PDB file of C-alpha atoms in Angstrom:
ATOM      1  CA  UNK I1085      -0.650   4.220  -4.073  1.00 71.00           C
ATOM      2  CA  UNK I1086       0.116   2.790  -0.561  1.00 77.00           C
ATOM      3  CA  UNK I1087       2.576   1.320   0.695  1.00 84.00           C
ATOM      4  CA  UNK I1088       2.127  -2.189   2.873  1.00 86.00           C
ATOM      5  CA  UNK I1089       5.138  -2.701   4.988  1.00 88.00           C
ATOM      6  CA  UNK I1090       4.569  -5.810   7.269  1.00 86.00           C
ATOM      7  CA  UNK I1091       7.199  -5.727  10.218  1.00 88.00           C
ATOM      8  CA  UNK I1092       7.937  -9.017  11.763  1.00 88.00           C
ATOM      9  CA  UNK I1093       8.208  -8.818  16.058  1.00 91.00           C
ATOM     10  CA  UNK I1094      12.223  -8.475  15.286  1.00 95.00           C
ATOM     11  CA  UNK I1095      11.669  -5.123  13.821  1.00 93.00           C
ATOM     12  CA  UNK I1096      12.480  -6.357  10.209  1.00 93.00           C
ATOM     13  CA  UNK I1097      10.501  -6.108   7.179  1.00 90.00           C
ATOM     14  CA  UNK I1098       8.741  -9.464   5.769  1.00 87.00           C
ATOM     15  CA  UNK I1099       9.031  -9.266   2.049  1.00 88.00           C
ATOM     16  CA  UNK I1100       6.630 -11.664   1.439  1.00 84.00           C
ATOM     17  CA  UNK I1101       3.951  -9.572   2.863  1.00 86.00           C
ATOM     18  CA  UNK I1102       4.941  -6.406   1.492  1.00 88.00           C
ATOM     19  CA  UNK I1103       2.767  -5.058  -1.415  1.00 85.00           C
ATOM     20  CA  UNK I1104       2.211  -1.881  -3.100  1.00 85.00           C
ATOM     21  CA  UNK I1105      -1.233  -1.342  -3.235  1.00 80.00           C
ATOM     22  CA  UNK I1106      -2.658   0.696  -6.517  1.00 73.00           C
ATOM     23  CA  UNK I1107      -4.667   3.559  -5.853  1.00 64.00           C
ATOM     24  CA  UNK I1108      -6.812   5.516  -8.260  1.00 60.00           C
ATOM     25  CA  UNK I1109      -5.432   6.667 -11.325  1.00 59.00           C
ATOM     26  CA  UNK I1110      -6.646  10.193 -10.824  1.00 57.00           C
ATOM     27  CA  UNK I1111      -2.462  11.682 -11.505  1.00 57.00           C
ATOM     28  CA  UNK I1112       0.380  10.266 -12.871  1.00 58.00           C
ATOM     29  CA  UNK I1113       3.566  10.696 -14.009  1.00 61.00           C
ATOM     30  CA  UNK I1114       6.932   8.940 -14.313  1.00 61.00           C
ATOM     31  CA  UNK I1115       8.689   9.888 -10.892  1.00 61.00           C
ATOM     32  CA  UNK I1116       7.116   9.931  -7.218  1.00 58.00           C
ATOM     33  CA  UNK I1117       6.586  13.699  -6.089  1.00 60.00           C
ATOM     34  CA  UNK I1118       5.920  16.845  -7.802  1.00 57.00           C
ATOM     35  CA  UNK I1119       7.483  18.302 -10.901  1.00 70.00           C
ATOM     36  CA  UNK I1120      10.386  20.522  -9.712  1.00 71.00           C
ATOM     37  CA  UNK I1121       8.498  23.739 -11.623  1.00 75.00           C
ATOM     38  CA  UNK I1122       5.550  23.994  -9.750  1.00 75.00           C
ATOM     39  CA  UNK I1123       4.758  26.567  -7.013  1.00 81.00           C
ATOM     40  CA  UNK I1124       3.692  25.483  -3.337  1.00 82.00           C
ATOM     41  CA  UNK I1125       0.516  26.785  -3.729  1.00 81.00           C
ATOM     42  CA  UNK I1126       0.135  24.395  -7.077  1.00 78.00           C
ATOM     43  CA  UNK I1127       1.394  21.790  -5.382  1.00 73.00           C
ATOM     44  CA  UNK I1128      -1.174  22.120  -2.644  1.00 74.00           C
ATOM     45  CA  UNK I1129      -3.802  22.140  -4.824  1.00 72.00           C
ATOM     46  CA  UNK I1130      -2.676  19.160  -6.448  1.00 70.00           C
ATOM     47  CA  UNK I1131      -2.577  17.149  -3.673  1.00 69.00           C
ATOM     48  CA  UNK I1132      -6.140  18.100  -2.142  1.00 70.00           C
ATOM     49  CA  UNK I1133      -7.386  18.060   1.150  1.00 76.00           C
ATOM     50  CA  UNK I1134      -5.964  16.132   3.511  1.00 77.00           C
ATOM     51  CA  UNK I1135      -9.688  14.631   4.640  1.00 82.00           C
ATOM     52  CA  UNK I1136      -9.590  13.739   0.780  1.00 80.00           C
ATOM     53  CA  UNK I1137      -5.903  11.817   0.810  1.00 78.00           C
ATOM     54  CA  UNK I1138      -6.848   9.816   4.083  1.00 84.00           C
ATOM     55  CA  UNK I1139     -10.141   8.840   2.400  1.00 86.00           C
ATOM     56  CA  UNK I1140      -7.889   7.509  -0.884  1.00 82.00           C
ATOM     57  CA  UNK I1141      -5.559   5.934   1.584  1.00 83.00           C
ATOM     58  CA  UNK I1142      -8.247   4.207   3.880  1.00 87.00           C
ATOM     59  CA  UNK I1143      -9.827   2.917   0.133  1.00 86.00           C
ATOM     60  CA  UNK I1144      -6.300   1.549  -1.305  1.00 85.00           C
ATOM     61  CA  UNK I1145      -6.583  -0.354   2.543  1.00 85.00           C
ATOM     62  CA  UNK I1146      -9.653  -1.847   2.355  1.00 87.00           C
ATOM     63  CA  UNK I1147      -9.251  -2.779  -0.809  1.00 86.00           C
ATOM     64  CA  UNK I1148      -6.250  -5.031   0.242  1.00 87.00           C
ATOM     65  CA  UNK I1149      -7.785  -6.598   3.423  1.00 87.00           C
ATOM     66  CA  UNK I1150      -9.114  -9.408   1.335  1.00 86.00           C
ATOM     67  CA  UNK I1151      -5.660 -10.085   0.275  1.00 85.00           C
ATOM     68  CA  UNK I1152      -3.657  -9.883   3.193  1.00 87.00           C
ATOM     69  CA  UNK I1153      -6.221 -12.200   5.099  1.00 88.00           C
ATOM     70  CA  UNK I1154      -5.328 -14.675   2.584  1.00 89.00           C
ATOM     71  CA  UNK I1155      -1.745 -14.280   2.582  1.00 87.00           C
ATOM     72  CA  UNK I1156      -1.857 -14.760   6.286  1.00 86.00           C
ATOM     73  CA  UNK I1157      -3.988 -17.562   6.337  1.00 88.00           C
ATOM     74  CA  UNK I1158      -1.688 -19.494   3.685  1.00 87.00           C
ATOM     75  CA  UNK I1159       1.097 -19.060   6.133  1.00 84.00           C
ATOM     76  CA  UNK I1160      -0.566 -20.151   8.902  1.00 85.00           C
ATOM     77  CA  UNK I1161      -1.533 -23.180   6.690  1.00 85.00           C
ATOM     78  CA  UNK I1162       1.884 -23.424   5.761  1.00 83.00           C
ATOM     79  CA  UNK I1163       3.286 -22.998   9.991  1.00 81.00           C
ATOM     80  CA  UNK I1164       0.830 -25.903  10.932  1.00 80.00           C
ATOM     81  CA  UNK I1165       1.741 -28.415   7.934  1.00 75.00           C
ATOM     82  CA  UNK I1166      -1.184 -28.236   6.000  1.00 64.00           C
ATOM     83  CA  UNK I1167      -0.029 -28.007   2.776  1.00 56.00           C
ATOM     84  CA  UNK I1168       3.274 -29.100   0.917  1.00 56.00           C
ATOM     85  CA  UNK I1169       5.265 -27.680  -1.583  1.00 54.00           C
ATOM     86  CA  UNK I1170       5.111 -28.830  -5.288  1.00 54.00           C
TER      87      UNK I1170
END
């Protein structure tokens, strides 16, 4: 999964605009990380090339581009009074 962190100009995170964004479903388990038994050289193979990882995180982006456009463009609706809370 990725992380989206949006940083307002103050240097604060907006929580509004921050998302975790669902990658594939290739591993899993119940904590972040690797299972404390497994050797470096397991846990290297695990986590694959690193060509391979910036491909999966580049994918879990562009997946959420759509969104965040949308997100952004309801604020701006919302900046320049063109809609109203119901």
């Amino acid at each position: 999964m990725v992380q989206r962190t949006a940083i307002a100009p103050d240097g604060r995170p907006i929580a509004a605009l921050s998302r975790v964004i669902p990658g594939d479903k290739t591993r899993s388990g119940q904590r972040a990380g690797h299972c404390n038994n497994l050797s470096e050289r397991e846990k290297a193979r695990l986590a694959g090339p690193v060509e391979a990882m910036r491909a999966r995180v580049i994918a879990a982006a562009e997946r959420d581009g759509h969104g965040l456009r949308t997100e952004l463009a309801s604020l701006e609706a919302l900046r320049e009074g063109h809609s109203h809370a119901r």
